[in-house]
Short mmCIF file of C-alpha atoms in Angstrom, two decimals:
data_model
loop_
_atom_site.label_atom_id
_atom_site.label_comp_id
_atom_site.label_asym_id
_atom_site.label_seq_id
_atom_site.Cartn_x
_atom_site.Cartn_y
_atom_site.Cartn_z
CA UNK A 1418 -11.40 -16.77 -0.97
CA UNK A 1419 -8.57 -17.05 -3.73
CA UNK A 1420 -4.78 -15.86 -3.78
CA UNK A 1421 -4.92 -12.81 -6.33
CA UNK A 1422 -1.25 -12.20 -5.96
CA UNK A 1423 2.41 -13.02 -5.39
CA UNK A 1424 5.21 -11.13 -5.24
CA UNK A 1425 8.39 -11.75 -4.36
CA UNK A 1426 11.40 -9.09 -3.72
CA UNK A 1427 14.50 -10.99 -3.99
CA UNK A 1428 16.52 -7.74 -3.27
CA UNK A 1429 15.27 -5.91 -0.30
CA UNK A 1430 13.74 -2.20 -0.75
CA UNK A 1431 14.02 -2.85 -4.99
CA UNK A 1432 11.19 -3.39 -7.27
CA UNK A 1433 9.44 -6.92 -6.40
CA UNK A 1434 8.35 -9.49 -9.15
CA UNK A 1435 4.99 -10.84 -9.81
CA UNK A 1436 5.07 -14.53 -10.17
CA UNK A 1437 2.12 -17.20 -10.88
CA UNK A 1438 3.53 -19.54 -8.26
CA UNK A 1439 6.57 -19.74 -6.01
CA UNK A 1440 7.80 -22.74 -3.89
CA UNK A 1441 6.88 -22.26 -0.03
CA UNK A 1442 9.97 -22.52 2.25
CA UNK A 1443 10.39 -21.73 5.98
CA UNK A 1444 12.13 -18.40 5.25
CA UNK A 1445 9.73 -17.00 2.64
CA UNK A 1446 8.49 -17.69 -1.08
CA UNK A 1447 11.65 -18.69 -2.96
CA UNK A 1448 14.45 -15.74 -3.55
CA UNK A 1449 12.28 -13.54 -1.41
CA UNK A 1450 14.78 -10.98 0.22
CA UNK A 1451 17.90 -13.20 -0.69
CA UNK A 1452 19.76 -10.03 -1.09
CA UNK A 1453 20.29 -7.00 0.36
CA UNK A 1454 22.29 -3.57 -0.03
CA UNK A 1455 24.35 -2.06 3.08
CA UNK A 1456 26.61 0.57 3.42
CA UNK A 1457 29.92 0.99 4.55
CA UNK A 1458 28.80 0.21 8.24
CA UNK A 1459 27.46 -2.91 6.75
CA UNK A 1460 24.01 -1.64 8.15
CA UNK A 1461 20.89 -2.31 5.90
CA UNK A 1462 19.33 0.44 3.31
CA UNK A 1463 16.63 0.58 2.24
CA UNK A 1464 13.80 2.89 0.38
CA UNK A 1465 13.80 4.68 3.57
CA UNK A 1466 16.77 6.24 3.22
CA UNK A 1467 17.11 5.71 -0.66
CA UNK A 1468 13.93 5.86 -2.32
CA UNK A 1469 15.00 6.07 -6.09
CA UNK A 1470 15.96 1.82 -5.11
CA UNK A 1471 12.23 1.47 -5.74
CA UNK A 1472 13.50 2.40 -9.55
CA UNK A 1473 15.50 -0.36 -10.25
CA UNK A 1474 13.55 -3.01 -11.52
CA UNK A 1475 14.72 -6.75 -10.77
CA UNK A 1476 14.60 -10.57 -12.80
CA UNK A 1477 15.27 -13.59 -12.46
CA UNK A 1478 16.76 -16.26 -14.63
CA UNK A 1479 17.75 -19.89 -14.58
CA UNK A 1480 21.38 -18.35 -13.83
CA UNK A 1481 21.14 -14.94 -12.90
CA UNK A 1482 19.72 -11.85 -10.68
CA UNK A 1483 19.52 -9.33 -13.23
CA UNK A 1484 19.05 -5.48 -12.46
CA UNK A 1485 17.76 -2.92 -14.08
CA UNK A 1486 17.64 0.85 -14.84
CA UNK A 1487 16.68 3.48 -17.50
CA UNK A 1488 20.23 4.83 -17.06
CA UNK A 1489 22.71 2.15 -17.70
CA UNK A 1490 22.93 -1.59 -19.07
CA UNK A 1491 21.28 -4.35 -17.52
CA UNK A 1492 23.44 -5.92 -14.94
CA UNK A 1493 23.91 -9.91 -14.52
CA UNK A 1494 24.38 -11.23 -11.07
CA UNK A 1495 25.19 -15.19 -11.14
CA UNK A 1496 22.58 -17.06 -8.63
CA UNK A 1497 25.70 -19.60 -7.77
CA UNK A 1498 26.95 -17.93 -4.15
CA UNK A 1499 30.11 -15.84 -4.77
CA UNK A 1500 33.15 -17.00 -3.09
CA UNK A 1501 34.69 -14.33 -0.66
CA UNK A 1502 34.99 -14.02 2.73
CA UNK A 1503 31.57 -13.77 5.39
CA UNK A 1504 30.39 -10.38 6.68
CA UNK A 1505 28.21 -9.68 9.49
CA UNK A 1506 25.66 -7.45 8.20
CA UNK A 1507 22.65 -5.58 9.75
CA UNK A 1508 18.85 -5.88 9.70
CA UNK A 1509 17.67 -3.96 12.47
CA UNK A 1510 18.79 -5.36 15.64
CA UNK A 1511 19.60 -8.23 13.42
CA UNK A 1512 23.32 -9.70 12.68
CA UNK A 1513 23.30 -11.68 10.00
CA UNK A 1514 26.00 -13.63 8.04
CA UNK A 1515 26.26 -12.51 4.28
CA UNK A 1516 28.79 -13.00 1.49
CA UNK A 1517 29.51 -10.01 -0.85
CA UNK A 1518 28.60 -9.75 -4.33
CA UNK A 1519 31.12 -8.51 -6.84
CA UNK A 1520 32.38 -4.90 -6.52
CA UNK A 1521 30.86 -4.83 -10.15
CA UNK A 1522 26.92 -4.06 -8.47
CA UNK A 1523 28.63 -1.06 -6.49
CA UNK A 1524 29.54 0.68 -9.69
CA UNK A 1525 26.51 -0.51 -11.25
CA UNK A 1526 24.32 1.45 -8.51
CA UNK A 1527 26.34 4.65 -8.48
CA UNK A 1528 26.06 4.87 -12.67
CA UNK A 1529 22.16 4.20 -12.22
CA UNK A 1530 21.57 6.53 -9.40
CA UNK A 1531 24.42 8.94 -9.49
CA UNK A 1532 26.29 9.95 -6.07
CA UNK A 1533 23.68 9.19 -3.87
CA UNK A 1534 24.42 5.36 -4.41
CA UNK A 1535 28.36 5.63 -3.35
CA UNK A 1536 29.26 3.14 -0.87
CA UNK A 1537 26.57 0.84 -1.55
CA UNK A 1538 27.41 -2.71 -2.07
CA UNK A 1539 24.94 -5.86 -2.51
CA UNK A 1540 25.59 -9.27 0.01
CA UNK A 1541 23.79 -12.00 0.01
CA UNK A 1542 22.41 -13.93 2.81
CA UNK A 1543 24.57 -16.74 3.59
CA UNK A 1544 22.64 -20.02 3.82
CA UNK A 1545 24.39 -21.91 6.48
CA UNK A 1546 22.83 -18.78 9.15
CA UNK A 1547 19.73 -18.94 10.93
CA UNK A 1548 17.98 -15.65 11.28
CA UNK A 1549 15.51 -16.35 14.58
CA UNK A 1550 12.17 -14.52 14.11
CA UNK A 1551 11.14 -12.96 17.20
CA UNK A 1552 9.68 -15.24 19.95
CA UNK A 1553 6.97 -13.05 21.25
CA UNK A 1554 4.15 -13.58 18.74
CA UNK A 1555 5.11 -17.21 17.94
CA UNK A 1556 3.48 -19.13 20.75
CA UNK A 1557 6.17 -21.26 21.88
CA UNK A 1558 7.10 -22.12 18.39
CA UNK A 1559 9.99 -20.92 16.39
CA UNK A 1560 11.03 -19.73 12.40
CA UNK A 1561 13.48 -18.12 10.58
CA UNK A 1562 13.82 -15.86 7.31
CA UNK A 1563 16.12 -14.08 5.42
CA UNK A 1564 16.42 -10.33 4.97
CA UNK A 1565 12.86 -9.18 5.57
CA UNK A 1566 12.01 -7.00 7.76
CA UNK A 1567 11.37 -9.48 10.67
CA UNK A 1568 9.18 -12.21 8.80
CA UNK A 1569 9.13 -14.65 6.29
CA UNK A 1570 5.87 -13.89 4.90
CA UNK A 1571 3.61 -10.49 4.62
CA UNK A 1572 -0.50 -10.70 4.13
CA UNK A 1573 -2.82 -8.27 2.75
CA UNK A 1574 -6.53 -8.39 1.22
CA UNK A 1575 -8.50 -6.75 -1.13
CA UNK A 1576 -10.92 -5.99 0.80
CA UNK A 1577 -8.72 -3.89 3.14
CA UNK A 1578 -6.89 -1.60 0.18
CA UNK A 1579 -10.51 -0.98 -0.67
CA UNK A 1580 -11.54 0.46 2.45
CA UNK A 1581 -7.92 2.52 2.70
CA UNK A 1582 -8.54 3.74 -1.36
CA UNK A 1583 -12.38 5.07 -0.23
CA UNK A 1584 -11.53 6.68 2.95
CA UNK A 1585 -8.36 8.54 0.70
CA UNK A 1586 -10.70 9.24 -2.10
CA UNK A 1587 -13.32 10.68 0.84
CA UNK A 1588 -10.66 12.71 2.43
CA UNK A 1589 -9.72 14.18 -1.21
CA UNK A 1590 -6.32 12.13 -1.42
CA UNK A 1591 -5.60 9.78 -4.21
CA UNK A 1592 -6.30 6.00 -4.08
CA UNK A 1593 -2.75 3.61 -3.45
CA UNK A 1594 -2.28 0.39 -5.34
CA UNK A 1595 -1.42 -2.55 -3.35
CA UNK A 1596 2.43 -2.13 -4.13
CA UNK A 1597 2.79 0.22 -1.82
CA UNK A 1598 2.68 -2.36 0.90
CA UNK A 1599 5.08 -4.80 -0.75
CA UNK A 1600 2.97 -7.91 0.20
CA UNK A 1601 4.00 -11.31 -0.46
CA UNK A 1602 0.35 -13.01 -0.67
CA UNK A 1603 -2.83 -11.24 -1.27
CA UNK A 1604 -6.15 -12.45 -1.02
CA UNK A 1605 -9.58 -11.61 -2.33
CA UNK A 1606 -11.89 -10.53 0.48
CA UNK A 1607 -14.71 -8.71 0.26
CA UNK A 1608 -14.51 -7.57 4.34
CA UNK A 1609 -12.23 -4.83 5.52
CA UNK A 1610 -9.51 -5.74 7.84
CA UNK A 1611 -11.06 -9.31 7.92
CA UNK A 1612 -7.57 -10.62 8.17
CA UNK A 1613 -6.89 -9.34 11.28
CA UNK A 1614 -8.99 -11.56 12.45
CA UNK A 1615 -7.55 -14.80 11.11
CA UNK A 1616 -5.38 -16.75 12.70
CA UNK A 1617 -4.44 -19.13 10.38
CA UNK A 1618 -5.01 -19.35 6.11
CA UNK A 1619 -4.94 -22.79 4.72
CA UNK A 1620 -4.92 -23.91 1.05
CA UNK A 1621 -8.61 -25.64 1.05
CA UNK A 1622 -7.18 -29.04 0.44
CA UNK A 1623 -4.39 -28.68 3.19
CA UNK A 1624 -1.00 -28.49 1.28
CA UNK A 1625 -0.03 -25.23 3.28
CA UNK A 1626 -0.99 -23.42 6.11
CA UNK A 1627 0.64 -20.31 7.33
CA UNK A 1628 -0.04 -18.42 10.72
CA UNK A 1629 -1.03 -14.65 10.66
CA UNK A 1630 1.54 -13.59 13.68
CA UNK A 1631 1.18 -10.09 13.85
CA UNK A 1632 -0.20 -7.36 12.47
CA UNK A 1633 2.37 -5.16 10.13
CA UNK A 1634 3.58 -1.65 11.29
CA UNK A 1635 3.71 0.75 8.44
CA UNK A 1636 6.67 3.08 7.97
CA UNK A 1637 6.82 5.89 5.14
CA UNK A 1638 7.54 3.50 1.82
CA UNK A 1639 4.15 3.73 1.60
CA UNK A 1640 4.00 6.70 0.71
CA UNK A 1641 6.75 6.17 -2.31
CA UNK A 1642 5.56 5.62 -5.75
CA UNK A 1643 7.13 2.45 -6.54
CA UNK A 1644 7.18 2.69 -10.08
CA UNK A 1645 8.62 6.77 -10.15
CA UNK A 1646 10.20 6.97 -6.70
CA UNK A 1647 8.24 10.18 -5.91
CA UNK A 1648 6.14 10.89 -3.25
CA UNK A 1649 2.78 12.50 -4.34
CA UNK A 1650 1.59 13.07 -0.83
CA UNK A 1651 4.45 12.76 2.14
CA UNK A 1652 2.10 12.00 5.09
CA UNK A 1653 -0.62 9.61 3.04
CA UNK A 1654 -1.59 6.76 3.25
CA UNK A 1655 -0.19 6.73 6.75
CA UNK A 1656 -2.46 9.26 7.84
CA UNK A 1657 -5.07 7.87 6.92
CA UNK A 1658 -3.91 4.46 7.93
CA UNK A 1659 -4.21 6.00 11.86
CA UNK A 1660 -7.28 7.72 11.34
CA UNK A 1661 -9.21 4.22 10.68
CA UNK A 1662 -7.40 3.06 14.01
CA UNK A 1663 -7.63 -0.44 12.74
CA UNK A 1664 -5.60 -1.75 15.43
CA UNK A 1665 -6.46 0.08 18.82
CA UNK A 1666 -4.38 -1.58 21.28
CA UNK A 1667 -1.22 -0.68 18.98
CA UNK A 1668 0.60 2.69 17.89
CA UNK A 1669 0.86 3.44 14.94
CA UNK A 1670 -0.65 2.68 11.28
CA UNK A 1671 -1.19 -0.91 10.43
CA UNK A 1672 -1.42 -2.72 7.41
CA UNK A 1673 -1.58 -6.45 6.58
CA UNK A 1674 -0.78 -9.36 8.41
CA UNK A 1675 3.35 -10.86 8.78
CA UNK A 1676 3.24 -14.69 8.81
CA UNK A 1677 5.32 -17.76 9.36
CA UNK A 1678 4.53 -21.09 8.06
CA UNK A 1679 2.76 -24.16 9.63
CA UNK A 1680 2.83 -26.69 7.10
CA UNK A 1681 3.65 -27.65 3.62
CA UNK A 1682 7.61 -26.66 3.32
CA UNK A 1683 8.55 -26.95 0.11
CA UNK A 1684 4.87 -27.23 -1.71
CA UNK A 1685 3.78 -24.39 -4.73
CA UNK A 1686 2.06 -21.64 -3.44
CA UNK A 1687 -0.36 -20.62 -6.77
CA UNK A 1688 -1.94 -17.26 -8.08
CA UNK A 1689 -6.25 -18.75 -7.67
CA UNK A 1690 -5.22 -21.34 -4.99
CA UNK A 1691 -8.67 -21.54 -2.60
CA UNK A 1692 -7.82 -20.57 0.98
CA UNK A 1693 -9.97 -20.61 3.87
CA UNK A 1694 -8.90 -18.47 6.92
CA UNK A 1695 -9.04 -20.24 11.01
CA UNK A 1696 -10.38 -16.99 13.34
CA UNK A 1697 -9.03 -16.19 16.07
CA UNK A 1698 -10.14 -17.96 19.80
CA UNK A 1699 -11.93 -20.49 17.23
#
């Protein structure tokens, strides 16, 4: 089995980047979810309750974040941390530390998305805080990341969007590509739901390992377009997602695998790296 993809989304709930390779650290590929939008309660929003985010495309440079949008100028945000004072910022149940990006990015947002956008503001996790991953699917160990949903890593296959896109395409829905689940590392497989059954995915010759923790609840982004920000069909593919009832013991619709990392901090994660998966009670 191979890596086919990586993707990165260095500002939460906005268009993610396909890279070649990216440098594996405890709290995600590089950049991954560095940033972050809030509103005035300092609470954490996302495509969930803004879905025309999933329109503004993002880069990166040596020196800068840079946004994008049909509707105004690109926008330059320096990677060097601004200097202001800390907020505590939500993720969840989450409090994290962050440090505000310029009042610039607010007006930025509100002349690429109109009204909708007012009282947004972009922060930045702070890197001296520790965000804890929950403990209960960790087995006795620990890890951190940064503004993801709850962990550093997400895993899907090939093999699963194919059985998704046939039963869709049976029911008389439209197929979904795989950016609809936002992964950060997707593998060829030709089995369905085969990494459900992994416990662990190693690079064959041992310079990473990462543990599949548990499997990934699926909430209605998936059913946003991310390149238009509509949504052709409101209920799919999350209906169809619980109709397969690939995970029985759990509610609701599942998709992909979240992860944390074993071994090989700092080492390059590569699009065609070999990876061989450890099953589960093996």
């Amino acid at each position: 089995m191979k890596i086919t993809q990586l993707n990165i989304y260095p500002v939460k709930s906005l268009k993610g980047i396909s890279v070649y390779q990216s440098v594996l650290e405890e709290h995600g590929l590089a950049w991954d979810r560095r940033w972050m939008l809030v509103d005035a309660q300092q609470r954490f929003v996302t495509q969930r309750q803004l879905p025309a985010l999933a329109t503004i495309e993002v880069a990166l440079t040596d020196e800068h974040l840079v946004l994008s949008h049909p509707n105004v100028s690109p926008l330059n945000v320096p990677l060097t941390e601004p200097k202001g004072n800390l907020r505590l910022v939500s993720v969840w149940n989450d409090h994290c530390k962050a440090l505000p990006e310029s009042e610039e990015v607010s007006r930025w947002l509100v002349d690429a998305l109109g009204e909708q956008a007012q009282g947004l503001s972009l922060v930045r996790f702070a890197s001296e805080f520790k965000r804890a991953v929950e403990a209960d699917f960790l087995d006795g160990g620990a890890a951190h990341t940064y503004f993801a949903d709850g962990y550093p890593f997400l895993i899907t296959t090939t093999g699963s969007l194919d059985a998704l896109n046939r039963a869709l395409l049976d029911s008389g829905q439209s197929a979904v590509p795989m950016n609809r689940f936002r992964p950060n590392i997707v593998i060829a497989s030709d089995q369905a739901w085969a990494e459900d059954r992994w416990s662990s995915l190693s690079e064959q010759n041992g310079a990473f390992q990462l543990a599949l923790r548990k499997p990934c609840q699926r909430c209605k982004i998936t059913t946003i377009d991310q390149q238009t920000a509509a949504v052709p069909e409101p209920a799919e593919p999350l209906k169809t997602l619980l109709a397969l009832n690939t995970q029985p013991a759990l509610k609701g619709a599942h998709f992909g695998q979240n992860a944390t990392l074993l071994a090989g901090v700092e080492s390059v994660i590569r699009v065609g790296d070999a990876v061989k998966p450890t099953l589960r009670g093996v």
